[in-house]
PDB file of C-alpha atoms in Angstrom:
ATOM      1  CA  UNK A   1       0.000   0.000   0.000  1.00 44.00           C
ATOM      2  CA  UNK A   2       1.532   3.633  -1.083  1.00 42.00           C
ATOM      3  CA  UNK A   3       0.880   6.774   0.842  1.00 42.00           C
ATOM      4  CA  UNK A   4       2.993   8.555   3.182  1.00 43.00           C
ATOM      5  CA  UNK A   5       4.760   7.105   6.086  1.00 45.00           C
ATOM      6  CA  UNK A   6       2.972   6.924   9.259  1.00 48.00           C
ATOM      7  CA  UNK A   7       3.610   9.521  12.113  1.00 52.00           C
ATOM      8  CA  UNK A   8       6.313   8.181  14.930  1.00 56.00           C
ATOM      9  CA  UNK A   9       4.302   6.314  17.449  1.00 68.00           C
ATOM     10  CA  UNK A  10       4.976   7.467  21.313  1.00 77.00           C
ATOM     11  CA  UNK A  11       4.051   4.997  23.748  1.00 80.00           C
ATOM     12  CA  UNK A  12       1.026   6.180  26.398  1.00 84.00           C
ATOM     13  CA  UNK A  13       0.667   4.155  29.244  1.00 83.00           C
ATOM     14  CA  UNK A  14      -2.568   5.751  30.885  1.00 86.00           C
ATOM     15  CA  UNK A  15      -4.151   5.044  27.757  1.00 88.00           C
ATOM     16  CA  UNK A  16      -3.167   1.105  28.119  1.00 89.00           C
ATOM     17  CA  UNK A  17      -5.597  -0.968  29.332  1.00 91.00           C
ATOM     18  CA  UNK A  18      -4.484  -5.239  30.211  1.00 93.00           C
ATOM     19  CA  UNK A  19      -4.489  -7.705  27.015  1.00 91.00           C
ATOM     20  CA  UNK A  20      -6.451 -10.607  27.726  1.00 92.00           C
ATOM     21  CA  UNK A  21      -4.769 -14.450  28.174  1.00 90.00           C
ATOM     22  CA  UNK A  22      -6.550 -15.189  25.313  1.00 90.00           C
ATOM     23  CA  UNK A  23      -4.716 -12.259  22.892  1.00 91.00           C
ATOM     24  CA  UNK A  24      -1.636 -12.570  24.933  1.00 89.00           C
ATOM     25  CA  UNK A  25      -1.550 -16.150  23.408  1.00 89.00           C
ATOM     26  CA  UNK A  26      -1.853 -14.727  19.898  1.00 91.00           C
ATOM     27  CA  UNK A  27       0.749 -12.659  20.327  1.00 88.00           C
ATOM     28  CA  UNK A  28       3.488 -14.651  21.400  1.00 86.00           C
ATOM     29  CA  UNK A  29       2.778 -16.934  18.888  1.00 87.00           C
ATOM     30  CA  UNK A  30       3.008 -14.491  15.829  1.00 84.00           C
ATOM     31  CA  UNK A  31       6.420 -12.907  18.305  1.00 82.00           C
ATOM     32  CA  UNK A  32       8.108 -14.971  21.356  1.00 73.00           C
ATOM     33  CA  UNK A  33       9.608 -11.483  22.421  1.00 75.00           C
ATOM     34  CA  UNK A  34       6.360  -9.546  22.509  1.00 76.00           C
ATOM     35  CA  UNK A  35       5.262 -10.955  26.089  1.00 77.00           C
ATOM     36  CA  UNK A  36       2.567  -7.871  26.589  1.00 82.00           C
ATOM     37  CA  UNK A  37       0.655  -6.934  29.692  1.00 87.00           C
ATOM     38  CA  UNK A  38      -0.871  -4.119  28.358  1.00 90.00           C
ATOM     39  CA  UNK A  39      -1.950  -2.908  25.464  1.00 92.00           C
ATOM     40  CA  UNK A  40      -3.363   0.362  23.793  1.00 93.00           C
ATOM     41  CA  UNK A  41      -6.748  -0.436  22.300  1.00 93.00           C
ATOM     42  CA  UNK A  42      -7.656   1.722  19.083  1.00 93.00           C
ATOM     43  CA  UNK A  43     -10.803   1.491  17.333  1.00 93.00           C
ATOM     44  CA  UNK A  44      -9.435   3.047  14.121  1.00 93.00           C
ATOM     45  CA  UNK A  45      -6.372   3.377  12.107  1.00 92.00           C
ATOM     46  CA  UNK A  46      -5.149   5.083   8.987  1.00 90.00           C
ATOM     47  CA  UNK A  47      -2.749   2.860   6.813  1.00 88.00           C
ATOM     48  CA  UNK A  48      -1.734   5.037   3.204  1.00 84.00           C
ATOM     49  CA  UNK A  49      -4.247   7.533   4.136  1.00 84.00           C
ATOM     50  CA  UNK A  50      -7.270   5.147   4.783  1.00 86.00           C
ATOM     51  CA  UNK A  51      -9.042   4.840   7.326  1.00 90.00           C
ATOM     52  CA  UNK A  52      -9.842   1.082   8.903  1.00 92.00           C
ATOM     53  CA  UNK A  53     -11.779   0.244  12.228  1.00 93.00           C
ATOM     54  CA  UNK A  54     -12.127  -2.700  14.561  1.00 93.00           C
ATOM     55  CA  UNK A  55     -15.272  -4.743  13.154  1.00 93.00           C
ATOM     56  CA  UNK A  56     -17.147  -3.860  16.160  1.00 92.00           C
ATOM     57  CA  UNK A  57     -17.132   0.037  15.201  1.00 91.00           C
ATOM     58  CA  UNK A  58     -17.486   0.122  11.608  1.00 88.00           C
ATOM     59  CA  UNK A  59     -18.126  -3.444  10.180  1.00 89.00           C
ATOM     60  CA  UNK A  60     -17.553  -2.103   6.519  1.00 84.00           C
ATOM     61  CA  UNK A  61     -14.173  -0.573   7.073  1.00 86.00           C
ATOM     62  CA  UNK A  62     -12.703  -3.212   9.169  1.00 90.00           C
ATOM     63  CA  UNK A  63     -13.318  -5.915   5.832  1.00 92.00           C
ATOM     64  CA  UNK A  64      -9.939  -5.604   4.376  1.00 93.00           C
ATOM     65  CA  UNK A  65      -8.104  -7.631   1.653  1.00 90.00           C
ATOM     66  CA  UNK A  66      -4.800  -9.222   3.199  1.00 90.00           C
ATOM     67  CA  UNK A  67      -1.716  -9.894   1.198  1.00 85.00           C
ATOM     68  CA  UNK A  68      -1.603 -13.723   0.852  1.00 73.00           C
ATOM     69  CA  UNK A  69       1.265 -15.546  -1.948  1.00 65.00           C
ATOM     70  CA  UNK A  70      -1.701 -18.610  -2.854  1.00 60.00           C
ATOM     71  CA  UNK A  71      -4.600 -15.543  -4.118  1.00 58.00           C
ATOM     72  CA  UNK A  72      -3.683 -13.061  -6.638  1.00 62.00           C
ATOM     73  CA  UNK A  73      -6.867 -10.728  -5.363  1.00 64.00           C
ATOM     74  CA  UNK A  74      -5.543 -10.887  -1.643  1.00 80.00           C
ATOM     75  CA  UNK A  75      -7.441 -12.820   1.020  1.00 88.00           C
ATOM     76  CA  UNK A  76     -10.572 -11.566   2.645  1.00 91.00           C
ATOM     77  CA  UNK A  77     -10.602 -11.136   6.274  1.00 94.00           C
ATOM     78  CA  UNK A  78     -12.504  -9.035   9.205  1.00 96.00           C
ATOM     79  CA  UNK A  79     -10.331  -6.256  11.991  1.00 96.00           C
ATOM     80  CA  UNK A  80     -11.383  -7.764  15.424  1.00 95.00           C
ATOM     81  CA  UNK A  81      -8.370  -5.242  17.246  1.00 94.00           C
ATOM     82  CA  UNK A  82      -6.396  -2.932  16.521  1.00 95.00           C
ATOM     83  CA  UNK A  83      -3.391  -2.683  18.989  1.00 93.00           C
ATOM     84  CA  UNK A  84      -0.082  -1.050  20.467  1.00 92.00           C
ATOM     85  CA  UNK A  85       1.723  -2.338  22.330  1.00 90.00           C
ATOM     86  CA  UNK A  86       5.589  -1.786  23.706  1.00 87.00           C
ATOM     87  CA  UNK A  87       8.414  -4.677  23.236  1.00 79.00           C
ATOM     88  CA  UNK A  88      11.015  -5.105  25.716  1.00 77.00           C
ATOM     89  CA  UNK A  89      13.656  -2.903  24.091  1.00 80.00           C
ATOM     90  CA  UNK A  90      10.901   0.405  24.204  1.00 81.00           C
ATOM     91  CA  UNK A  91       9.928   0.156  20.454  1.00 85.00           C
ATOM     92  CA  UNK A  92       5.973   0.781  20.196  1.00 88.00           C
ATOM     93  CA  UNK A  93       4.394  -1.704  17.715  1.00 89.00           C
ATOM     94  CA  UNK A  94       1.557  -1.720  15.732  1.00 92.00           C
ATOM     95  CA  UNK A  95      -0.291  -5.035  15.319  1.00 93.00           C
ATOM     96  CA  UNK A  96      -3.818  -5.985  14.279  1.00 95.00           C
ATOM     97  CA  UNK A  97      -5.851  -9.007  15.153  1.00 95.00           C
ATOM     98  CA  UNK A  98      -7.636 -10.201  12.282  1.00 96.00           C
ATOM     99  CA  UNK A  99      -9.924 -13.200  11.165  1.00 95.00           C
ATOM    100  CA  UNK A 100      -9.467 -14.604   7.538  1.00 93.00           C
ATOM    101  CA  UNK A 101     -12.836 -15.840   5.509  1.00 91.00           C
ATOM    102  CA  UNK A 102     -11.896 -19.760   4.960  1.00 88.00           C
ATOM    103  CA  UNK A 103     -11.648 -20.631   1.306  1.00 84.00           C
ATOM    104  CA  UNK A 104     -14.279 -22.641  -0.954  1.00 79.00           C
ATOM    105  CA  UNK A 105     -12.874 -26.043  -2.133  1.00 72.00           C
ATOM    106  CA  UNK A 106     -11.145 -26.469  -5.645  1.00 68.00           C
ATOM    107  CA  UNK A 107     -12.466 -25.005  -8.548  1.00 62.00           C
ATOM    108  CA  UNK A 108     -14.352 -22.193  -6.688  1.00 63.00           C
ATOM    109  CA  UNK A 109     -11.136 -21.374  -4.442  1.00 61.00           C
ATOM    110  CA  UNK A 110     -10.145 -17.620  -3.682  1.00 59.00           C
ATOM    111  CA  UNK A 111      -8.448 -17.694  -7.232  1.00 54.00           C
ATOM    112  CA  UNK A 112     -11.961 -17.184  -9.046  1.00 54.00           C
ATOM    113  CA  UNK A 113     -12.692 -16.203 -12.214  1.00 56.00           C
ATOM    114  CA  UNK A 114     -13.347 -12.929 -11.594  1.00 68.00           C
ATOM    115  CA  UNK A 115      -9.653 -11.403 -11.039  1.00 66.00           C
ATOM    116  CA  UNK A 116     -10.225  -8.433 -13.517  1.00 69.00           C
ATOM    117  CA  UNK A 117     -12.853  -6.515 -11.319  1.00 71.00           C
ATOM    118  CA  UNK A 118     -10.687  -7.863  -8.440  1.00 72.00           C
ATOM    119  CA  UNK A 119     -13.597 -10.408  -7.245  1.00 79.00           C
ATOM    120  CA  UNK A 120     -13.510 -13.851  -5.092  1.00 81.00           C
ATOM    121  CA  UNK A 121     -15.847 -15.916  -3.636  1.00 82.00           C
ATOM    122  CA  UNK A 122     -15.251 -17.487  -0.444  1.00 85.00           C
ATOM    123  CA  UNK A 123     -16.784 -19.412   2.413  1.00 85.00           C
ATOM    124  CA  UNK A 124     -19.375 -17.316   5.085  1.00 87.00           C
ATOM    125  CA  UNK A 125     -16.930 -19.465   7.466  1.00 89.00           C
ATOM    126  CA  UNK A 126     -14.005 -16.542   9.411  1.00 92.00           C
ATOM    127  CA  UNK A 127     -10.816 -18.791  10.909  1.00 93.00           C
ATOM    128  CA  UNK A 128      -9.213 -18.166  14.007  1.00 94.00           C
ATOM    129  CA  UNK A 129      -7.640 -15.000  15.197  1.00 94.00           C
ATOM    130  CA  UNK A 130      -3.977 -13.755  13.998  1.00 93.00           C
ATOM    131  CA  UNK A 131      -2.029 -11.566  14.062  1.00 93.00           C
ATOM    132  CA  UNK A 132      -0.717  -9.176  11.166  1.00 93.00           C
ATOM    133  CA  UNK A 133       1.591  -6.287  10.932  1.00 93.00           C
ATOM    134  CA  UNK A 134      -0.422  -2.993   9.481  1.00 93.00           C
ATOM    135  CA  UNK A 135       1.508  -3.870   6.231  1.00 91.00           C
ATOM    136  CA  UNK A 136       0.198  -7.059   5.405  1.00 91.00           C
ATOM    137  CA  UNK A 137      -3.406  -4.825   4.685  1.00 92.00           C
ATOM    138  CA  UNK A 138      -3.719  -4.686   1.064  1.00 88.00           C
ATOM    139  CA  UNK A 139      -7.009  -2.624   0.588  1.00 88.00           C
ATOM    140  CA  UNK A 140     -11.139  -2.100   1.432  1.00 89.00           C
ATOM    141  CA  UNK A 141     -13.033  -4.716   0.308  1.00 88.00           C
ATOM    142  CA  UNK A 142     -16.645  -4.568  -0.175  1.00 87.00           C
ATOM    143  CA  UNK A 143     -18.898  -8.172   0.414  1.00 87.00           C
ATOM    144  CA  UNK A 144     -22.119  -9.733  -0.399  1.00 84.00           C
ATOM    145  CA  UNK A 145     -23.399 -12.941   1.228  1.00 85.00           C
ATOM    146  CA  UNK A 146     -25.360 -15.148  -0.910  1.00 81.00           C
ATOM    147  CA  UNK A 147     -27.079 -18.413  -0.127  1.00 78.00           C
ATOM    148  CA  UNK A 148     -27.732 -20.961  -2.151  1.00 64.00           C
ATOM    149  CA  UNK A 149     -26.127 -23.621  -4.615  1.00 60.00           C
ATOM    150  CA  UNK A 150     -23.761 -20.970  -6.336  1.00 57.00           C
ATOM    151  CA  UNK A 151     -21.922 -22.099  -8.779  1.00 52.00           C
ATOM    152  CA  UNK A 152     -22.130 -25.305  -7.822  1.00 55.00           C
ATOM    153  CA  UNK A 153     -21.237 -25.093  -4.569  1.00 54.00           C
ATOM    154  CA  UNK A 154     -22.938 -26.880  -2.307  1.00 50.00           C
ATOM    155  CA  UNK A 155     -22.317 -28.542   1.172  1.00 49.00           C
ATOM    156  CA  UNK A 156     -23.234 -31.908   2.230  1.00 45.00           C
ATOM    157  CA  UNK A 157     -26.895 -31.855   3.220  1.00 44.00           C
ATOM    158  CA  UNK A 158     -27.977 -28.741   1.532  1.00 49.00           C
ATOM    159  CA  UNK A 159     -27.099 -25.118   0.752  1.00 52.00           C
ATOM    160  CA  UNK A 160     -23.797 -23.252   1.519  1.00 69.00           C
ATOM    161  CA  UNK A 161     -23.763 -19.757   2.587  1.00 80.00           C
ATOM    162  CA  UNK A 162     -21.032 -17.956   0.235  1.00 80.00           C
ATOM    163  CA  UNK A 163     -19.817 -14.095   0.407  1.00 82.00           C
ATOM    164  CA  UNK A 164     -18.101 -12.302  -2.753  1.00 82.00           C
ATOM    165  CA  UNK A 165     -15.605 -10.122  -2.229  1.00 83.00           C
ATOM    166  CA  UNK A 166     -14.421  -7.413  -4.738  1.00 81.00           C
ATOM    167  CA  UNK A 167     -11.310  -5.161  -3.859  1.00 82.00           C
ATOM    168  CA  UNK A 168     -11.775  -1.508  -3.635  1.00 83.00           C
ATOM    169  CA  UNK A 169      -8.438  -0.845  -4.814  1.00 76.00           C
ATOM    170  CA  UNK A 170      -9.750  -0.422  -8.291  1.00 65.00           C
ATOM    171  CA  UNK A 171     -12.280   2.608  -6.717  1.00 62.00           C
ATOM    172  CA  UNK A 172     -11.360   5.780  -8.382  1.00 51.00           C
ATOM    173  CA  UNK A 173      -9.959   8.701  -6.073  1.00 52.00           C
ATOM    174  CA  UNK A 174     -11.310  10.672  -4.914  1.00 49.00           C
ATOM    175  CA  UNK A 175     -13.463   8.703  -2.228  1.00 49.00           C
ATOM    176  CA  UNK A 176     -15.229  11.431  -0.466  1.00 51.00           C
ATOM    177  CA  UNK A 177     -17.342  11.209   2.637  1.00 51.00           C
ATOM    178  CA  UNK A 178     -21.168  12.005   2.195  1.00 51.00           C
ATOM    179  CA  UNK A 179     -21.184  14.623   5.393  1.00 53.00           C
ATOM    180  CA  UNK A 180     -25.168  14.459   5.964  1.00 53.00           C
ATOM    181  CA  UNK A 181     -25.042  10.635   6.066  1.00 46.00           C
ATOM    182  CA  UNK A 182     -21.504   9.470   7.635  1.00 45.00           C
ATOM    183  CA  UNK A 183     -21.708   7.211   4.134  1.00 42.00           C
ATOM    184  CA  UNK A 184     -18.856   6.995   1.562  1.00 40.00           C
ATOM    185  CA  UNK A 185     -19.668   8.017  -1.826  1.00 38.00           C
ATOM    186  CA  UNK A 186     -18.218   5.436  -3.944  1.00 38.00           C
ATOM    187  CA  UNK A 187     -17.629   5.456  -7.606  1.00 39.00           C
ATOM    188  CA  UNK A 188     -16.115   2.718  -9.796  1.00 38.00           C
ATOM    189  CA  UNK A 189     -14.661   3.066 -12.913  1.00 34.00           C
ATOM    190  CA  UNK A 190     -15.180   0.237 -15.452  1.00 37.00           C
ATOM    191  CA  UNK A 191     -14.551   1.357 -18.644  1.00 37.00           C
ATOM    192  CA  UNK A 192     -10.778   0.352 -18.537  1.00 39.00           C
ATOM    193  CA  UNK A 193     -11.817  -3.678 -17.657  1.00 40.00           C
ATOM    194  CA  UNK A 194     -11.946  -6.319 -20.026  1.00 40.00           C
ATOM    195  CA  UNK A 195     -15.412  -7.304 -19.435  1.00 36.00           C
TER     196      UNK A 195
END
C-alpha cells in the first residue's frame, strides 16, 4: 500500500488498558519477544491515508483484503483489534488481530474467475484470530453474502452460505465522505476492464 509514512508512534501508558490471556496467546505466537501486559486499544487506524476500524465500530471498514502468496486478489478477512503495544527494548508496535474468511474447495477457491474486477468468492466461514503487521493490509473490500447452490457449490446436506468479495483498490480517487449521512460516496470506474 503507497501513501505517506505513518507519524512516529509514542508509547502512552494511561491510555493502556491489560491484554487478555486469550490475545496474549496470539501474540506470542506471531512474536516470542512480545510478552505484553498491556496494550493500547484503538478502534481506528489510517494505513496510506485510509481509514480502517475494529469490526465492532465500523463493520464495513474493518473488511480488508490481506496480502496472501496462494490468491492473486488478496485474502478476505474481518479487523477484530487494533493494537499497540511496547516490546522489551521500548519500540511501540503496531499489530492488528484479524480473522481470515476460509476458502471454498477447488475449482471455486479464492483464485476465481473474476480477477479483472478484483472479485472472489469465499466461504461465510471466518478462521481463528492472527495476528498481522499494518503492512500485510492490502485494501477495502466490499462483500455480499449469498445463499444458495452458487456455482455449484454446495455442502453436504444442503445449501452453503457464500460471500463475494471485490477489492476496492480499483475505486477511483477521490473517495469522499457524504457529510449528511456518515456514508462513503463510492464510484467505480469500469470502462478500462476487459469485461
Amino acid at each position: 500500500m503507497s501513501g505517506p509514512p505513518e507519524p512516529e508512534v509514542e508509547w502512552n501508558p494511561q491510555a493502556a488498558a491489560k491484554v487478555p490471556s486469550s490475545l496474549r496467546t496470539i501474540l506470542l505466537q506471531h512474536n516470542s519477544g512480545l510478552r505484553a501486559e498491556k496494550a493500547q486499544f484503538l478502534t481506528h487506524l489510517t494505513i496510506g491515508g485510509l481509514r480502517y476500524t475494529i469490526s465492532s465500530k465500523h463493520f464495513g471498514n474493518s473488511c480488508v483484503l490481506l496480502n496472501h502468496n496462494s490468491t492473486p486478489v488478496g485474502t478476505p478477512g474481518v479487523i477484530g483489534s487494533i493494537l499497540r503495544i511496547q516490546g522489551a527494548t521500548g519500540t511501540v508496535h503496531t499489530l492488528l488481530a484479524v480473522r481470515r474468511y476460509k476458502p471454498l474447495p477447488p475449482p471455486y477457491n479464492g483464485n476465481s474467475q473474476f480477477r479483472t474486477i478484483g472479485a472472489s468468492i469465499w466461504s461465510s466461514e471466518l478462521g481463528g484470530v492472527e495476528i498481522v503487521k499494518p503492512e500485510i493490509i492490502r485494501a477495502h473490500c466490499a462483500s455480499l453474502a449469498i445463499e444458495g447452490d452458487i456455482a455449484g457449490v454446495i455442502a453436504q446436506g444442503g445449501t452453503r452460505k457464500v460471500i463475494v468479495f471485490i477489492s476496492l483498490e480499483k475505486v477511483s480517487p477521490p473517495v469522499v465522505p457524504d457529510n449528511d449521512s456518515g456514508i462513503v460516496d463510492i464510484s467505480v470506474l469500469l470502462r478500462n476492464l476487459d469485461l
